[in-house]
Amino acid sequence: MTTITTQTITFNVFRFNSETDYLPYYKTIEMEVTSEEVVLDILNRIKWDVDGSFSYRRSCRHGICGACAIKVNGKGVLACKERMNDLIELFGTELTLEPLSIKRAVKDMIIDKEDFWKKHEQVKPYLIDEIDEHPESENLVTPKEEAQLLEADYCIQCGLCHYSCPSLENNDSYIGPAAFAAAYRFNADVRDKATLDRLDIVNAPDQGVWDCVKCYECQEVCPKEVNPIEKITKLHNQVFEHGVAINNVATRHAVGFAHSIKKHGLLDEAELVRYSEGTLPMLMKHGKVGFKMFKVGKVVMPWNMPKSDKLDEVKALIKSSSTVKF
Amino acid sequence: MEKKLKYALFTGCTAKESTPEQLMSTYAVAEKLGIELVELSEATCCGASHLQDYDDFLSLVLNARNICYAESRGMTMVTICNTCQLNTAMTKHRLDNDPELKARVNEKLAEVGLEYKGTSEITHFLYAIIDDFGLETLGEKVVTPLSQFNIAPFYGCHNIRPSELQNETHGKAENPYNPNSLDDLIVTLGGVNVDYEEKNKCCGFHAELQAPKTAALLTGKALMGAMDANADWMVTPCPLCHLKLDTQYEHAGHAVGRDVKMPVLHMQQMVGLALGCTPAELGLKHHVSKVNFV
């Protein structure tokens, strides 16, 4: 039988009312927390026992609606799912409760998710097909075809990945991991006929998948194991597979790795930058830094470029294993 | 008698090119600690998380081939780059958990007489020092404690996320939301570890060419966070983070509106300083942001 234990925890609670406050502030609340509680229990007790004006979203309490997503010490959590004991073990007895996005806070833990929903809508997250109004048979999907969705349809749109994504934090145009996972979900559906339309959207510079910084925050924070970065990689792959890759710095950067490995085994770093950017833009954008690096011995001259042993073997594998062309 | 640690060293590309000081300091530290490193001279680039965007299967085959050469030497593979660590560990994870995919990859490898078996473990030199050599033993070897320095750890994404891969690749998996390996290492070497929000965040390296504004902002915020925490210098186990933080301070400074230049050391250089290696052995002259305290 498990023993229930109790600890005193200091909570720093983000408070802000956009209708009355000019700036947010943090209220310190000490509370006895039992080993049985989840974060949502704490939010409830703050409202019921400490301050009735405290506001947050909650609904299903079963980890399937995504309403109660907040951040604790910077970690995105579903409040109804996250055990207090785990957080105390991870961060200690001082915990800061904050909304998913401080800059989008409306009242305490409640944020305006308009940007999330607009970006979701942007990728056409629904099945698109010419539907026969009087079908004579069922439109069957085999288990193997369904498996291609790769759990992308488990997304509960909680926004944890969206508001943990550093690309989005620094670039308002970036569509973001949740919407990309939705785009993949319908592109992977054999019944859907809008793959190329969606690829046009997710392939566009500044907003699309090429602006992913590959930090894996989205995979780490997802409470439903949707693994958005895996879907982002799949969208990258689809761009090449469907032959709709735009010839730009982003796509050449990816392709350049194959060229360099074929030639040297190792990556020719300087040549990759030249191949990706073009000679003149490379000199203009990176010349100054390149010269500083050269001065301290950080640039390898082409004639000194190291090569992997057994390069013939590498070339043979690239020839036989390559699945796409650009 | 203590068993000598021996690893198959996967250098990655950067240590052979734009961060020569990282390879120098790796060998210097290994020698001080009596760790034998056998370089995987056949290894190719891991694809740095970009080749897989172009051709995922090719990326798997090439990374599996690299692991094959560690297997053929009967050794654990040790990496010195977070992104090499991620790509190699991810390849191993996928192949070990998907027999059909493993068979498809092995069909290609067989054409050049290789077979991926999954017998070699993969670790990063940081975790080889912490988990295998041991912090306590390392502490006993410190000859120049770093006690006068406030040091800002910068973990780099690919050693700490996704955490499911960490559980497979090193003994004491750290939590990506509150990592501790570098902090523990700094304290063991006698330094003062400073805490700051960006220590487990992205440096922006992988978006440098495609999304330069985003990348510069991330670099600037990381450098600014360390400076505001009164760090004398930063330390990272990732040569890609190092490149970004060491060489891109000017763009980053413009992005955040501040001069954010500061020395950034490789994890190996920090260990080497405490173990009494010379600046020349650690390649400290190969930094763009000058290391001016030794």
Coordinates of C-alpha atoms in Angstrom, one line a residue, chain A residues 106-298:
Chain A
V106 CA -5.3 37.4 -21.0
K107 CA -6.0 36.5 -17.4
D108 CA -3.6 34.6 -15.2
M109 CA -3.1 31.1 -16.8
I110 CA -5.5 31.9 -19.6
I111 CA -3.9 32.9 -22.9
D112 CA -5.3 34.0 -26.3
K113 CA -4.6 31.1 -28.6
E114 CA -5.8 32.9 -31.7
D115 CA -2.4 32.5 -33.3
F116 CA -2.4 28.8 -32.7
W117 CA -5.8 28.3 -34.3
K118 CA -5.0 30.5 -37.3
K119 CA -1.9 28.6 -38.0
H120 CA -3.8 25.3 -37.6
E121 CA -6.3 26.6 -40.1
Q122 CA -3.5 27.7 -42.5
V123 CA -2.4 24.1 -43.3
K124 CA -6.0 23.0 -44.3
P125 CA -6.3 20.4 -41.5
Y126 CA -9.1 18.4 -42.9
L127 CA -9.7 15.8 -45.6
I128 CA -10.0 17.2 -49.1
D129 CA -11.5 15.0 -51.8
E130 CA -14.3 15.0 -54.4
I131 CA -16.9 13.0 -52.5
D132 CA -19.5 11.0 -54.4
E133 CA -22.8 12.0 -52.8
H134 CA -24.2 8.5 -53.6
P135 CA -21.3 6.1 -53.1
E136 CA -21.9 2.4 -54.0
S137 CA -19.2 1.1 -51.7
E138 CA -17.3 2.0 -48.6
N139 CA -14.1 4.1 -48.8
L140 CA -11.8 1.6 -47.1
V141 CA -8.5 2.3 -45.5
T142 CA -6.3 -0.6 -44.7
P143 CA -4.5 -1.0 -41.4
K144 CA -1.2 -0.5 -43.2
E145 CA -2.4 2.7 -44.7
E146 CA -3.7 3.9 -41.4
A147 CA -0.3 3.2 -39.8
Q148 CA 1.2 5.8 -42.1
L149 CA -0.5 8.5 -40.0
L150 CA 2.2 7.7 -37.4
E151 CA 0.1 8.8 -34.4
A152 CA -0.3 12.3 -36.0
D153 CA -4.0 12.1 -35.3
Y154 CA -3.4 11.8 -31.5
C155 CA -2.9 15.6 -31.3
I156 CA -5.2 17.2 -28.7
Q157 CA -4.2 20.7 -29.8
C158 CA -3.1 21.6 -26.3
G159 CA -0.5 24.1 -27.7
L160 CA 2.3 22.8 -25.5
C161 CA 4.6 22.2 -28.5
H162 CA 3.5 25.4 -30.2
Y163 CA 4.3 27.6 -27.2
S164 CA 7.6 25.7 -26.5
C165 CA 8.9 26.1 -30.0
P166 CA 11.9 28.6 -30.1
S167 CA 11.4 29.2 -33.9
L168 CA 7.9 30.4 -33.2
E169 CA 9.0 32.4 -30.2
N170 CA 11.4 34.3 -32.5
N171 CA 9.4 34.4 -35.8
D172 CA 5.7 35.1 -35.8
S173 CA 5.4 33.8 -39.4
Y174 CA 6.6 30.3 -38.6
I175 CA 3.6 27.9 -38.7
G176 CA 4.9 25.7 -35.9
P177 CA 5.0 22.0 -34.9
A178 CA 1.3 21.4 -34.0
A179 CA 0.1 22.7 -37.4
F180 CA 2.8 20.8 -39.2
A181 CA 1.8 17.6 -37.5
A182 CA -1.8 18.3 -38.7
A183 CA -0.5 18.9 -42.2
Y184 CA 1.3 15.6 -42.2
R185 CA -1.7 13.8 -40.8
F186 CA -3.8 14.7 -43.8
N187 CA -1.0 14.4 -46.3
A188 CA -0.5 10.8 -45.0
D189 CA -4.2 10.0 -45.4
V190 CA -4.7 7.9 -48.6
R191 CA -8.1 9.4 -49.2
D192 CA -6.9 13.0 -49.2
K193 CA -6.2 14.8 -52.5
A194 CA -4.6 18.1 -51.3
T195 CA -1.0 17.0 -50.6
L196 CA 0.6 19.4 -53.1
D197 CA -1.5 22.3 -51.8
R198 CA -0.3 21.6 -48.3
L199 CA 3.3 21.2 -49.4
D200 CA 3.1 24.6 -51.0
I201 CA 2.2 26.0 -47.6
V202 CA 4.7 24.1 -45.5
N203 CA 7.5 24.5 -48.0
A204 CA 7.4 28.3 -48.1
P205 CA 10.4 30.2 -46.7
D206 CA 10.1 31.9 -43.4
Q207 CA 6.8 30.2 -42.5
G208 CA 7.5 26.6 -43.4
V209 CA 9.4 23.5 -42.2
W210 CA 12.8 24.8 -43.3
D211 CA 12.8 27.2 -40.4
C212 CA 12.7 24.4 -37.8
V213 CA 15.7 24.8 -35.6
K214 CA 15.7 21.0 -34.8
C215 CA 15.8 21.5 -31.0
Y216 CA 13.4 18.6 -30.3
E217 CA 11.4 20.7 -27.8
C218 CA 8.2 19.7 -29.5
Q219 CA 8.9 16.0 -29.2
E220 CA 9.9 16.4 -25.6
V221 CA 6.9 18.4 -24.4
C222 CA 4.1 16.5 -26.3
P223 CA 1.9 14.8 -23.8
K224 CA 0.4 12.5 -26.4
E225 CA 3.6 11.3 -28.2
V226 CA 2.6 12.9 -31.5
N227 CA 6.3 13.6 -32.1
P228 CA 5.9 16.7 -34.2
I229 CA 9.5 16.9 -35.3
E230 CA 9.2 13.4 -36.9
K231 CA 6.3 14.8 -38.9
I232 CA 8.3 17.9 -39.9
T233 CA 11.0 15.6 -41.2
K234 CA 8.4 13.6 -43.1
L235 CA 7.1 16.9 -44.7
H236 CA 10.7 17.7 -45.7
N237 CA 10.9 14.3 -47.3
Q238 CA 7.5 14.7 -49.1
V239 CA 8.8 18.0 -50.6
F240 CA 11.5 16.1 -52.4
E241 CA 9.5 13.0 -53.1
H242 CA 6.8 15.0 -54.8
G243 CA 9.4 17.1 -56.7
V244 CA 8.1 20.4 -55.4
A245 CA 11.3 21.5 -53.6
I246 CA 12.1 25.1 -54.3
N247 CA 15.7 25.6 -55.4
N248 CA 16.8 27.8 -52.5
V249 CA 19.3 28.0 -49.7
A250 CA 17.2 25.7 -47.4
T251 CA 16.8 22.8 -49.9
R252 CA 20.4 23.1 -51.3
H253 CA 21.6 23.0 -47.7
A254 CA 20.0 19.6 -47.2
V255 CA 21.0 18.2 -50.6
G256 CA 24.6 19.6 -50.2
F257 CA 25.2 17.0 -47.5
A258 CA 24.7 14.2 -49.9
H259 CA 27.1 15.8 -52.4
S260 CA 29.8 16.4 -49.8
I261 CA 29.6 12.9 -48.3
K262 CA 29.8 11.4 -51.8
K263 CA 33.0 13.4 -52.5
H264 CA 34.8 13.3 -49.2
G265 CA 32.9 11.1 -46.8
L266 CA 33.1 13.9 -44.3
L267 CA 31.4 17.2 -44.8
D268 CA 33.2 20.0 -46.6
E269 CA 31.9 22.8 -44.4
A270 CA 33.0 25.7 -46.5
E271 CA 31.8 24.2 -49.7
L272 CA 28.4 23.4 -48.2
V273 CA 28.0 27.1 -47.4
R274 CA 29.0 28.0 -50.9
Y275 CA 26.7 25.4 -52.5
S276 CA 23.8 26.5 -50.3
E277 CA 24.1 30.2 -50.6
G278 CA 25.9 30.7 -54.0
T279 CA 29.4 32.2 -54.2
L280 CA 28.5 35.9 -54.1
P281 CA 25.9 35.7 -51.3
M282 CA 28.3 33.5 -49.3
L283 CA 31.0 36.1 -49.5
M284 CA 28.6 38.9 -48.7
K285 CA 26.8 37.2 -45.8
H286 CA 29.6 35.1 -44.3
G287 CA 32.8 36.6 -45.6
K288 CA 33.6 38.6 -42.5
V289 CA 33.0 35.7 -40.1
G290 CA 34.9 33.4 -42.5
F291 CA 37.9 35.7 -42.5
K292 CA 37.9 35.8 -38.7
M293 CA 37.7 32.0 -38.6
F294 CA 40.5 31.7 -41.2
K295 CA 42.8 33.9 -39.1
V296 CA 42.5 31.5 -36.1
G297 CA 42.9 28.4 -38.1
K298 CA 39.3 27.3 -38.4

